[in-house]
Structures are given as C-alpha cells and as structure tokens.
PDB file of C-alpha atoms and ligand atoms in Angstrom:
ATOM      1  CA  MET A 820      -0.006  -0.046   0.127  1.00 85.00           C
ATOM      2  CA  ARG A 821       1.530   3.380  -1.327  1.00 95.00           C
ATOM      3  CA  ILE A 822      -0.019   6.629  -0.487  1.00 98.00           C
ATOM      4  CA  ASP A 823      -0.267   8.667  -3.911  1.00 98.00           C
ATOM      5  CA  LEU A 824      -1.306  12.248  -3.717  1.00 98.00           C
ATOM      6  CA  THR A 825      -0.351  13.215  -7.350  1.00 98.00           C
ATOM      7  CA  ASN A 826      -2.295  15.813  -8.827  1.00 97.00           C
ATOM      8  CA  LYS A 827      -3.759  16.784  -5.373  1.00 98.00           C
ATOM      9  CA  VAL A 828      -3.508  20.215  -4.033  1.00 99.00           C
ATOM     10  CA  ALA A 829      -3.006  20.584  -0.257  1.00 99.00           C
ATOM     11  CA  LEU A 830      -3.563  23.745   1.928  1.00 99.00           C
ATOM     12  CA  VAL A 831      -1.742  23.471   5.396  1.00 99.00           C
ATOM     13  CA  THR A 832      -2.083  26.163   7.870  1.00 98.00           C
ATOM     14  CA  GLY A 833       0.682  26.725  10.347  1.00 98.00           C
ATOM     15  CA  SER A 834       3.105  25.096   7.977  1.00 98.00           C
ATOM     16  CA  THR A 835       6.274  26.887   8.499  1.00 98.00           C
ATOM     17  CA  ARG A 836       7.443  24.706  11.524  1.00 97.00           C
ATOM     18  CA  GLY A 837       6.441  21.988  13.932  1.00 97.00           C
ATOM     19  CA  ILE A 838       3.604  19.564  13.196  1.00 98.00           C
ATOM     20  CA  GLY A 839       2.130  21.587  10.108  1.00 98.00           C
ATOM     21  CA  ARG A 840       5.627  21.717   8.598  1.00 98.00           C
ATOM     22  CA  ALA A 841       5.891  17.805   9.004  1.00 98.00           C
ATOM     23  CA  ILE A 842       2.396  17.426   7.338  1.00 99.00           C
ATOM     24  CA  ALA A 843       3.381  19.684   4.611  1.00 99.00           C
ATOM     25  CA  GLU A 844       6.572  17.949   3.809  1.00 98.00           C
ATOM     26  CA  THR A 845       4.757  14.463   4.037  1.00 98.00           C
ATOM     27  CA  LEU A 846       2.157  15.261   1.530  1.00 98.00           C
ATOM     28  CA  ALA A 847       4.600  17.006  -0.859  1.00 98.00           C
ATOM     29  CA  ALA A 848       6.563  13.853  -0.521  1.00 98.00           C
ATOM     30  CA  CYS A 849       3.429  11.834  -1.217  1.00 98.00           C
ATOM     31  CA  GLY A 850       2.969  14.063  -4.793  1.00 98.00           C
ATOM     32  CA  ALA A 851       0.693  16.669  -3.553  1.00 98.00           C
ATOM     33  CA  ARG A 852       1.415  20.353  -4.113  1.00 98.00           C
ATOM     34  CA  VAL A 853       1.266  22.135  -0.921  1.00 99.00           C
ATOM     35  CA  ALA A 854       0.084  25.420  -0.248  1.00 99.00           C
ATOM     36  CA  VAL A 855       2.558  26.326   3.011  1.00 99.00           C
ATOM     37  CA  VAL A 856       1.105  29.145   5.039  1.00 98.00           C
ATOM     38  CA  GLY A 857       2.440  31.055   7.883  1.00 98.00           C
ATOM     39  CA  ARG A 858       1.964  34.629   9.224  1.00 98.00           C
ATOM     40  CA  ASP A 859       5.135  35.829   7.763  1.00 98.00           C
ATOM     41  CA  LEU A 860       5.244  35.574   3.896  1.00 98.00           C
ATOM     42  CA  ALA A 861       8.950  35.419   3.744  1.00 98.00           C
ATOM     43  CA  LYS A 862       9.182  32.414   6.106  1.00 98.00           C
ATOM     44  CA  ALA A 863       6.324  30.692   4.221  1.00 98.00           C
ATOM     45  CA  GLU A 864       7.970  31.026   1.028  1.00 98.00           C
ATOM     46  CA  ALA A 865      11.239  29.850   2.227  1.00 98.00           C
ATOM     47  CA  ALA A 866       9.677  26.856   3.761  1.00 98.00           C
ATOM     48  CA  ALA A 867       7.767  26.168   0.508  1.00 98.00           C
ATOM     49  CA  ALA A 868      11.148  26.266  -1.379  1.00 98.00           C
ATOM     50  CA  GLU A 869      12.682  23.672   1.039  1.00 98.00           C
ATOM     51  CA  ILE A 870       9.555  21.492   0.694  1.00 98.00           C
ATOM     52  CA  GLY A 871       9.577  21.568  -3.195  1.00 98.00           C
ATOM     53  CA  ASN A 872       7.360  19.568  -5.602  1.00 98.00           C
ATOM     54  CA  GLY A 873       5.687  22.945  -6.600  1.00 98.00           C
ATOM     55  CA  ALA A 874       4.974  24.291  -2.956  1.00 98.00           C
ATOM     56  CA  GLN A 875       4.250  27.884  -2.662  1.00 98.00           C
ATOM     57  CA  GLY A 876       4.152  30.055   0.380  1.00 98.00           C
ATOM     58  CA  PHE A 877       1.104  31.952   1.569  1.00 99.00           C
ATOM     59  CA  ALA A 878       0.665  34.464   4.469  1.00 98.00           C
ATOM     60  CA  CYS A 879      -2.376  34.599   6.769  1.00 98.00           C
ATOM     61  CA  GLU A 880      -3.218  35.532  10.124  1.00 98.00           C
ATOM     62  CA  VAL A 881      -5.822  32.815  11.067  1.00 98.00           C
ATOM     63  CA  GLY A 882      -7.413  34.704  13.623  1.00 98.00           C
ATOM     64  CA  ASP A 883      -8.886  37.131  10.738  1.00 98.00           C
ATOM     65  CA  PRO A 884     -11.680  35.696   9.278  1.00 98.00           C
ATOM     66  CA  ALA A 885     -11.407  37.768   6.184  1.00 98.00           C
ATOM     67  CA  GLN A 886      -7.470  36.611   5.601  1.00 98.00           C
ATOM     68  CA  VAL A 887      -8.709  33.143   5.991  1.00 99.00           C
ATOM     69  CA  THR A 888     -11.213  33.435   3.190  1.00 98.00           C
ATOM     70  CA  ALA A 889      -9.044  35.382   1.195  1.00 98.00           C
ATOM     71  CA  LEU A 890      -6.234  32.636   1.612  1.00 99.00           C
ATOM     72  CA  VAL A 891      -8.417  29.890   0.337  1.00 99.00           C
ATOM     73  CA  GLU A 892      -9.493  32.069  -2.537  1.00 98.00           C
ATOM     74  CA  GLY A 893      -5.733  32.845  -3.069  1.00 98.00           C
ATOM     75  CA  VAL A 894      -4.616  29.368  -3.011  1.00 98.00           C
ATOM     76  CA  GLU A 895      -7.598  28.356  -5.294  1.00 98.00           C
ATOM     77  CA  LYS A 896      -6.389  30.910  -7.932  1.00 98.00           C
ATOM     78  CA  ALA A 897      -2.792  29.777  -7.668  1.00 98.00           C
ATOM     79  CA  PHE A 898      -3.232  25.982  -7.909  1.00 98.00           C
ATOM     80  CA  GLY A 899      -6.620  25.593  -9.761  1.00 98.00           C
ATOM     81  CA  GLY A 900      -8.320  24.311  -6.533  1.00 98.00           C
ATOM     82  CA  ILE A 901      -7.955  22.665  -3.094  1.00 98.00           C
ATOM     83  CA  ASP A 902      -8.560  18.960  -2.492  1.00 99.00           C
ATOM     84  CA  ILE A 903      -7.047  18.766   0.905  1.00 99.00           C
ATOM     85  CA  LEU A 904      -7.490  20.971   3.640  1.00 99.00           C
ATOM     86  CA  VAL A 905      -5.524  20.584   6.919  1.00 99.00           C
ATOM     87  CA  ASN A 906      -6.510  23.035   9.729  1.00 99.00           C
ATOM     88  CA  ASN A 907      -3.247  22.787  11.805  1.00 98.00           C
ATOM     89  CA  ALA A 908      -2.468  26.519  13.184  1.00 98.00           C
ATOM     90  CA  GLY A 909      -3.007  26.526  16.906  1.00 98.00           C
ATOM     91  CA  ILE A 910      -2.087  28.375  19.893  1.00 97.00           C
ATOM     92  CA  THR A 911      -2.221  27.716  23.505  1.00 96.00           C
ATOM     93  CA  LYS A 912      -2.956  30.662  26.416  1.00 97.00           C
ATOM     94  CA  ASP A 913      -2.904  28.854  29.417  1.00 95.00           C
ATOM     95  CA  ASN A 914      -4.293  29.875  32.630  1.00 96.00           C
ATOM     96  CA  LEU A 915      -6.357  28.588  35.421  1.00 97.00           C
ATOM     97  CA  MET A 916      -9.977  29.754  35.107  1.00 97.00           C
ATOM     98  CA  LEU A 917      -9.899  32.407  37.812  1.00 98.00           C
ATOM     99  CA  ARG A 918      -6.811  34.174  35.980  1.00 98.00           C
ATOM    100  CA  MET A 919      -7.933  33.568  32.516  1.00 98.00           C
ATOM    101  CA  LYS A 920      -8.711  36.986  30.779  1.00 98.00           C
ATOM    102  CA  ASP A 921     -11.560  37.223  28.246  1.00 98.00           C
ATOM    103  CA  GLU A 922      -8.952  38.288  25.518  1.00 98.00           C
ATOM    104  CA  ASP A 923      -6.935  35.049  26.263  1.00 98.00           C
ATOM    105  CA  TRP A 924     -10.256  32.961  25.709  1.00 98.00           C
ATOM    106  CA  ASN A 925     -11.285  34.877  22.701  1.00 98.00           C
ATOM    107  CA  ALA A 926      -7.650  34.626  20.846  1.00 98.00           C
ATOM    108  CA  VAL A 927      -7.599  30.897  21.399  1.00 98.00           C
ATOM    109  CA  LEU A 928     -11.109  30.273  20.255  1.00 99.00           C
ATOM    110  CA  GLU A 929     -10.804  32.553  17.070  1.00 98.00           C
ATOM    111  CA  THR A 930      -7.191  31.079  16.270  1.00 98.00           C
ATOM    112  CA  ASN A 931      -7.910  27.224  16.903  1.00 98.00           C
ATOM    113  CA  LEU A 932     -11.567  26.941  15.967  1.00 99.00           C
ATOM    114  CA  ARG A 933     -13.144  29.896  14.188  1.00 99.00           C
ATOM    115  CA  SER A 934     -10.400  29.699  11.800  1.00 99.00           C
ATOM    116  CA  ALA A 935     -11.292  26.323  10.681  1.00 99.00           C
ATOM    117  CA  PHE A 936     -14.850  26.955  10.353  1.00 99.00           C
ATOM    118  CA  VAL A 937     -13.986  29.915   8.199  1.00 99.00           C
ATOM    119  CA  ALA A 938     -11.438  27.779   5.918  1.00 99.00           C
ATOM    120  CA  ILE A 939     -14.127  24.941   5.373  1.00 99.00           C
ATOM    121  CA  ARG A 940     -16.841  27.353   4.536  1.00 98.00           C
ATOM    122  CA  ALA A 941     -14.838  28.718   1.798  1.00 98.00           C
ATOM    123  CA  ALA A 942     -13.100  25.703   0.389  1.00 98.00           C
ATOM    124  CA  GLN A 943     -16.246  23.492   0.520  1.00 98.00           C
ATOM    125  CA  ARG A 944     -17.496  24.920  -2.731  1.00 98.00           C
ATOM    126  CA  GLY A 945     -14.669  24.096  -4.744  1.00 98.00           C
ATOM    127  CA  MET A 946     -14.598  20.377  -3.101  1.00 98.00           C
ATOM    128  CA  MET A 947     -18.449  20.177  -3.961  1.00 98.00           C
ATOM    129  CA  LYS A 948     -17.876  20.833  -7.361  1.00 98.00           C
ATOM    130  CA  LYS A 949     -15.177  18.219  -7.837  1.00 97.00           C
ATOM    131  CA  ARG A 950     -17.198  15.700  -5.719  1.00 98.00           C
ATOM    132  CA  TRP A 951     -14.113  14.992  -3.828  1.00 98.00           C
ATOM    133  CA  GLY A 952     -12.472  16.453  -0.710  1.00 98.00           C
ATOM    134  CA  ARG A 953     -10.638  15.808   2.162  1.00 98.00           C
ATOM    135  CA  ILE A 954     -10.603  18.004   5.549  1.00 99.00           C
ATOM    136  CA  ILE A 955      -8.466  17.095   8.528  1.00 99.00           C
ATOM    137  CA  ASN A 956      -8.607  19.185  11.460  1.00 99.00           C
ATOM    138  CA  ILE A 957      -5.859  19.038  14.198  1.00 99.00           C
ATOM    139  CA  ALA A 958      -7.453  18.882  17.512  1.00 99.00           C
ATOM    140  CA  SER A 959      -5.458  17.554  20.489  1.00 98.00           C
ATOM    141  CA  VAL A 960      -6.065  14.632  23.104  1.00 97.00           C
ATOM    142  CA  VAL A 961      -6.977  17.674  25.528  1.00 96.00           C
ATOM    143  CA  GLY A 962     -10.099  18.252  23.493  1.00 98.00           C
ATOM    144  CA  LEU A 963     -11.072  14.741  24.723  1.00 98.00           C
ATOM    145  CA  ILE A 964     -10.247  14.837  28.382  1.00 97.00           C
ATOM    146  CA  GLY A 965      -9.998  18.218  29.503  1.00 96.00           C
ATOM    147  CA  ASN A 966      -6.924  19.960  31.185  1.00 93.00           C
ATOM    148  CA  ALA A 967      -6.578  22.031  34.179  1.00 93.00           C
ATOM    149  CA  GLY A 968      -5.227  25.316  33.011  1.00 94.00           C
ATOM    150  CA  GLN A 969      -6.226  24.933  29.340  1.00 96.00           C
ATOM    151  CA  ALA A 970      -9.992  25.641  29.640  1.00 98.00           C
ATOM    152  CA  ASN A 971      -9.772  27.797  26.476  1.00 98.00           C
ATOM    153  CA  TYR A 972      -7.390  25.421  24.638  1.00 98.00           C
ATOM    154  CA  ALA A 973      -9.546  22.273  25.541  1.00 98.00           C
ATOM    155  CA  ALA A 974     -12.798  24.003  24.495  1.00 99.00           C
ATOM    156  CA  SER A 975     -11.348  25.025  21.133  1.00 99.00           C
ATOM    157  CA  LYS A 976     -10.079  21.440  20.314  1.00 99.00           C
ATOM    158  CA  ALA A 977     -13.395  19.842  21.551  1.00 99.00           C
ATOM    159  CA  GLY A 978     -15.136  22.418  19.521  1.00 99.00           C
ATOM    160  CA  LEU A 979     -12.829  21.044  16.360  1.00 99.00           C
ATOM    161  CA  ILE A 980     -14.239  17.619  16.966  1.00 99.00           C
ATOM    162  CA  GLY A 981     -17.977  18.675  17.052  1.00 99.00           C
ATOM    163  CA  LEU A 982     -17.247  20.738  14.058  1.00 99.00           C
ATOM    164  CA  SER A 983     -15.908  18.383  11.956  1.00 99.00           C
ATOM    165  CA  LYS A 984     -18.505  15.441  12.910  1.00 99.00           C
ATOM    166  CA  SER A 985     -21.165  18.109  11.546  1.00 99.00           C
ATOM    167  CA  VAL A 986     -19.107  18.923   8.327  1.00 99.00           C
ATOM    168  CA  ALA A 987     -18.701  15.122   7.862  1.00 99.00           C
ATOM    169  CA  LYS A 988     -22.382  14.559   7.914  1.00 99.00           C
ATOM    170  CA  GLU A 989     -23.025  17.660   5.731  1.00 98.00           C
ATOM    171  CA  LEU A 990     -20.752  17.013   2.932  1.00 98.00           C
ATOM    172  CA  ALA A 991     -20.864  13.216   3.031  1.00 98.00           C
ATOM    173  CA  SER A 992     -22.854  13.076  -0.082  1.00 98.00           C
ATOM    174  CA  ARG A 993     -20.574  15.114  -1.821  1.00 98.00           C
ATOM    175  CA  ASN A 994     -17.541  12.635  -1.175  1.00 98.00           C
ATOM    176  CA  ILE A 995     -15.931  15.364   0.963  1.00 99.00           C
ATOM    177  CA  LEU A 996     -14.463  13.321   4.222  1.00 99.00           C
ATOM    178  CA  CYS A 997     -13.577  15.262   7.373  1.00 99.00           C
ATOM    179  CA  ASN A 998     -11.750  13.725  10.272  1.00 99.00           C
ATOM    180  CA  VAL A 999      -9.738  14.909  13.295  1.00 99.00           C
ATOM    181  CA  VAL A1000      -6.454  13.988  14.296  1.00 99.00           C
ATOM    182  CA  ALA A1001      -5.814  14.341  17.999  1.00 98.00           C
ATOM    183  CA  PRO A1002      -1.985  14.196  19.119  1.00 98.00           C
ATOM    184  CA  GLY A1003      -1.066  13.651  22.436  1.00 96.00           C
ATOM    185  CA  PHE A1004       2.301  15.027  23.589  1.00 94.00           C
ATOM    186  CA  ILE A1005       4.182  15.745  20.513  1.00 96.00           C
ATOM    187  CA  LYS A1006       7.884  17.412  20.828  1.00 93.00           C
ATOM    188  CA  THR A1007       7.681  21.051  19.026  1.00 90.00           C
ATOM    189  CA  ASP A1008       8.150  24.605  19.950  1.00 86.00           C
ATOM    190  CA  MET A1009       4.570  24.634  21.848  1.00 82.00           C
ATOM    191  CA  THR A1010       5.587  21.849  24.048  1.00 84.00           C
ATOM    192  CA  ASP A1011       9.074  23.137  24.540  1.00 86.00           C
ATOM    193  CA  ALA A1012       7.378  25.993  26.334  1.00 83.00           C
ATOM    194  CA  MET A1013       5.968  23.604  28.939  1.00 81.00           C
ATOM    195  CA  THR A1014       7.260  23.545  32.539  1.00 81.00           C
ATOM    196  CA  PRO A1015       9.529  20.339  33.491  1.00 85.00           C
ATOM    197  CA  GLU A1016       6.988  19.523  35.954  1.00 84.00           C
ATOM    198  CA  ALA A1017       3.956  19.161  33.513  1.00 76.00           C
ATOM    199  CA  VAL A1018       5.995  17.246  31.103  1.00 82.00           C
ATOM    200  CA  GLN A1019       7.170  14.984  33.844  1.00 82.00           C
ATOM    201  CA  ALA A1020       3.310  14.557  34.733  1.00 79.00           C
ATOM    202  CA  LEU A1021       2.107  14.146  31.025  1.00 77.00           C
ATOM    203  CA  SER A1022       4.867  11.602  29.888  1.00 82.00           C
ATOM    204  CA  SER A1023       4.126   9.225  33.011  1.00 88.00           C
ATOM    205  CA  GLN A1024       0.802   8.667  31.149  1.00 91.00           C
ATOM    206  CA  ILE A1025       2.197   7.414  28.007  1.00 95.00           C
ATOM    207  CA  PRO A1026       1.884   3.654  27.551  1.00 96.00           C
ATOM    208  CA  LEU A1027       4.568   3.657  24.642  1.00 95.00           C
ATOM    209  CA  ASP A1028       6.839   5.548  26.958  1.00 89.00           C
ATOM    210  CA  ARG A1029       7.909   8.445  24.690  1.00 89.00           C
ATOM    211  CA  PHE A1030       6.666  11.729  23.271  1.00 92.00           C
ATOM    212  CA  GLY A1031       5.356  11.792  19.785  1.00 96.00           C
ATOM    213  CA  SER A1032       7.239  13.394  16.783  1.00 97.00           C
ATOM    214  CA  PRO A1033       5.587  15.552  14.267  1.00 98.00           C
ATOM    215  CA  GLN A1034       6.256  12.685  11.800  1.00 98.00           C
ATOM    216  CA  ASP A1035       3.957  10.504  13.780  1.00 98.00           C
ATOM    217  CA  VAL A1036       1.090  13.095  13.317  1.00 98.00           C
ATOM    218  CA  ALA A1037       1.919  13.803   9.633  1.00 98.00           C
ATOM    219  CA  SER A1038       1.909  10.183   8.818  1.00 98.00           C
ATOM    220  CA  ALA A1039      -1.839   9.804  10.302  1.00 98.00           C
ATOM    221  CA  VAL A1040      -2.800  12.918   8.230  1.00 99.00           C
ATOM    222  CA  ALA A1041      -1.198  11.656   5.065  1.00 98.00           C
ATOM    223  CA  PHE A1042      -3.382   8.309   5.554  1.00 98.00           C
ATOM    224  CA  LEU A1043      -6.595  10.230   6.077  1.00 98.00           C
ATOM    225  CA  ALA A1044      -5.983  12.313   2.800  1.00 98.00           C
ATOM    226  CA  SER A1045      -5.523   9.258   0.629  1.00 98.00           C
ATOM    227  CA  GLU A1046      -7.813   7.084  -1.340  1.00 98.00           C
ATOM    228  CA  HIS A1047      -6.990   4.494   1.387  1.00 98.00           C
ATOM    229  CA  ALA A1048      -9.272   6.314   3.968  1.00 98.00           C
ATOM    230  CA  ALA A1049     -11.984   6.419   1.209  1.00 98.00           C
ATOM    231  CA  TYR A1050     -14.422   4.869   3.867  1.00 98.00           C
ATOM    232  CA  ILE A1051     -13.659   7.056   6.854  1.00 98.00           C
ATOM    233  CA  THR A1052     -15.399  10.352   7.742  1.00 99.00           C
ATOM    234  CA  GLY A1053     -16.506  11.895  11.258  1.00 99.00           C
ATOM    235  CA  GLN A1054     -13.535  10.159  13.239  1.00 99.00           C
ATOM    236  CA  VAL A1055     -11.157  11.170  15.804  1.00 98.00           C
ATOM    237  CA  LEU A1056      -7.642   9.459  15.178  1.00 98.00           C
ATOM    238  CA  THR A1057      -5.788   9.962  18.387  1.00 98.00           C
ATOM    239  CA  VAL A1058      -2.097   9.797  17.931  1.00 98.00           C
ATOM    240  CA  ASP A1059      -0.646   9.505  21.637  1.00 98.00           C
ATOM    241  CA  GLY A1060       1.414   6.525  22.297  1.00 98.00           C
ATOM    242  CA  GLY A1061      -1.754   5.169  23.756  1.00 98.00           C
ATOM    243  CA  MET A1062      -2.477   7.860  26.362  1.00 96.00           C
ATOM    244  CA  VAL A1063      -6.210   8.160  25.853  1.00 96.00           C
ATOM    245  CA  MET A1064      -7.877   4.941  25.032  1.00 96.00           C
TER     246      MET A1064
HETATM  247  N1  NAD B 909       2.872  20.110  20.089  1.00 58.82           N
HETATM  248  C1  NAD B 909       1.777  19.079  20.792  1.00 58.82           C
HETATM  249  O1  NAD B 909       1.945  18.506  21.614  1.00 58.82           O
HETATM  250  C2  NAD B 909       0.557  19.094  20.132  1.00 58.82           C
HETATM  251  C3  NAD B 909      -0.590  18.469  20.776  1.00 58.82           C
HETATM  252  C4  NAD B 909      -1.885  18.424  20.589  1.00 58.82           C
HETATM  253  C5  NAD B 909      -2.077  19.299  19.522  1.00 58.82           C
HETATM  254  N2  NAD B 909      -1.155  19.988  18.888  1.00 58.82           N
HETATM  255  C6  NAD B 909      -1.509  21.066  17.914  1.00 58.82           C
HETATM  256  O2  NAD B 909      -0.948  20.795  16.632  1.00 58.82           O
HETATM  257  C7  NAD B 909      -0.731  21.947  15.931  1.00 58.82           C
HETATM  258  C8  NAD B 909       0.338  22.324  15.553  1.00 58.82           C
HETATM  259  O3  NAD B 909       1.109  22.525  16.959  1.00 58.82           O
HETATM  260  P1  NAD B 909       2.697  22.557  17.023  1.00 58.82           P
HETATM  261  O4  NAD B 909       3.025  21.902  18.228  1.00 58.82           O
HETATM  262  O5  NAD B 909       3.406  22.277  15.620  1.00 58.82           O
HETATM  263  O6  NAD B 909       2.978  24.091  17.347  1.00 58.82           O
HETATM  264  P2  NAD B 909       3.841  25.097  16.890  1.00 58.82           P
HETATM  265  O7  NAD B 909       3.558  26.427  17.785  1.00 58.82           O
HETATM  266  O8  NAD B 909       5.273  24.680  16.701  1.00 58.82           O
HETATM  267  O9  NAD B 909       3.292  25.614  15.451  1.00 58.82           O
HETATM  268  C9  NAD B 909       1.915  26.323  15.448  1.00 58.82           C
HETATM  269  C10 NAD B 909       1.935  26.779  13.767  1.00 58.82           C
HETATM  270  O10 NAD B 909       0.653  27.501  13.939  1.00 58.82           O
HETATM  271  C11 NAD B 909       0.867  28.794  13.348  1.00 58.82           C
HETATM  272  N3  NAD B 909       0.225  29.781  13.785  1.00 58.82           N
HETATM  273  C12 NAD B 909      -0.226  30.074  15.389  1.00 58.82           C
HETATM  274  N4  NAD B 909      -1.281  31.011  15.514  1.00 58.82           N
HETATM  275  C13 NAD B 909      -1.372  31.563  14.134  1.00 58.82           C
HETATM  276  C14 NAD B 909      -2.188  32.485  13.707  1.00 58.82           C
HETATM  277  N5  NAD B 909      -2.646  33.476  14.545  1.00 58.82           N
HETATM  278  N6  NAD B 909      -2.316  32.490  12.345  1.00 58.82           N
HETATM  279  C15 NAD B 909      -1.363  31.739  11.430  1.00 58.82           C
HETATM  280  N7  NAD B 909      -0.421  30.962  11.624  1.00 58.82           N
HETATM  281  C16 NAD B 909      -0.374  30.676  13.211  1.00 58.82           C
HETATM  282  C17 NAD B 909       2.540  29.042  13.878  1.00 58.82           C
HETATM  283  O11 NAD B 909       2.863  30.259  13.143  1.00 58.82           O
HETATM  284  C18 NAD B 909       3.066  27.718  13.672  1.00 58.82           C
HETATM  285  O12 NAD B 909       3.244  27.645  12.159  1.00 58.82           O
HETATM  286  C19 NAD B 909      -1.732  23.231  16.992  1.00 58.82           C
HETATM  287  O13 NAD B 909      -2.943  23.242  16.372  1.00 58.82           O
HETATM  288  C20 NAD B 909      -1.706  22.466  18.198  1.00 58.82           C
HETATM  289  O14 NAD B 909      -2.816  23.038  18.951  1.00 58.82           O
HETATM  290  C21 NAD B 909       0.037  19.919  19.247  1.00 58.82           C
END
C-alpha cells in the first residue's frame, strides 16, 4: 500500500514549523502540491522552497476571518483548486480559570476553532464541484479529556471535534470527508514551552513511553488524505502513544 497524492493540492495552515511543517513535507513527498501557510510571507516562501514539489508560500493571520477567506481564494487561484485542507495552526494561552482573561479565551477560540470553520466554509464550494475533498482538523487529546489550566484550548479542540462531525455529515453526499487527528504530547516549540513538572506529569501517562514526533502526526494525516481512507469520515484518530484509550 502506497500513499499517492499526485495531482492533489493541499492547503496546510501553520506549516512553517512543527507539526504543520511535517504534514506539509509528508504530503509533498506523497506527490501533493502544497500551499505552505504562515503569518510571515518570507518564512512561508522559504519553507515552501525547501519542501519543493511545486509548494508555494502564503501569508495568513488565521485569527482574522477575512484573511482566511482570502487565503482559500488565493490558493484556489494559484493552484486551480484545493483537494486537501488541513487546519493545523493553533496556539495556547494557558491559565487557571480564575485568572483567564476574556482576551485569552477569545484569542484561542478565534485562532484554533473559528479559523477552521471559516476555512472549511470557503473551501467546500470547490470540493463540492469536484465531488472530492479531504478536510483534516488537528485537535488534541486535551479536547477529549480536558486539562486543568487549558479551559480555552480544550474548548477550542473539543469544538473542532463537533465541527468536524457536523461537516462530515453535511458533506458526505458530495464525497467530502472530514476527520480529526488528535495528537497527544508531540515534541515541538509548543511543548518546549511547558514546565518540566508538566512534562513529567504528562509523560508518565504515555503507555508507549516516549513523546511523539511531528512525523507521527503527519503520517496519520497523509493516510486520512489518501484513497486508502475513502470510507472513513467523522472520526477522531488519536496519535498519542496510547495516552487516551
Ligand atoms: N505539540 C503538541 O504536543 C500538540 C499536541 C496536540 C495538538 N497540537 C496541535 O497541533 C497544531 C500544531 O502545533 P505545534 O506543536 O506544531 O505548534 P507550533 O507552535 O510549533 O506551530 C504552530 C503553527 O501555527 C502557526 N500559527 C499560530 N497562530 C497562528 C495565527 N494566528 N495565524 C497563522 N498561523 C498561526 C504558527 O506560526 C506555527 O506555524 C496546533 O493546532 C496544536 O494545538 C500540538
């Protein structure tokens, strides 16, 4: 079984580094032409040049709905359509509920959840015309089990799961599949910012006894984007070393 994404176009948000970068590299290695998206155009273009296979860089602040809609239109124009949409960009602004400010709640919900809604709404038209589409939203195990100090982040990731199941039901008749990949603890800039105590507490809960790599997540995304996943929609695939089962 080989994953072949030749002639597919993939848009991956937050793909200049971390998990998004690994997803972009993997989809390109499988033959897709990838729209590499970051807040900074120069960084996105540099990443696209490194990724190759016709990848192009785009700038987008995903917290701004107008920019997300313009991004989808820009990528469709540049590549002639979008087959695979991966909503990966995400942030944390952790605090205990008592100290969590409204702006930290809003920023996380707007960046992690509203961005995906807007991108899907914009990209679905083209996918409907082709009667083929793959939408993959990157949530987190925290969206399934919650986490003290991450009420905003957990709500945004749980929201992505509800959004994805609704999209899966709404678009199934057009052969557009929507699934969630929920990573556990993956080694990136995001987790490098955690305290050693938090890292220790988390890692003791991983049966496979190691942190995941961005590639572990990217491999799951490539599978869900492929023909091999043609009968899978509305699912949450945890990539977490067995943390949540
Ligand atoms: N690292 C983990 O352990 C882990 C676990 C579960 C889920 N996740 C999720 O995986 C995704 C990627 O995380 P990562 O660990 O690679 O993080 P990261 O911080 O290394 O990368 C996040 C990416 O999103 C982009 N981004 C953030 N805010 C943005 C905005 N407002 N507009 C445009 N781009 C923006 C960043 O530029 C970056 O490219 C996130 O959605 C995150 O919540 C990560």
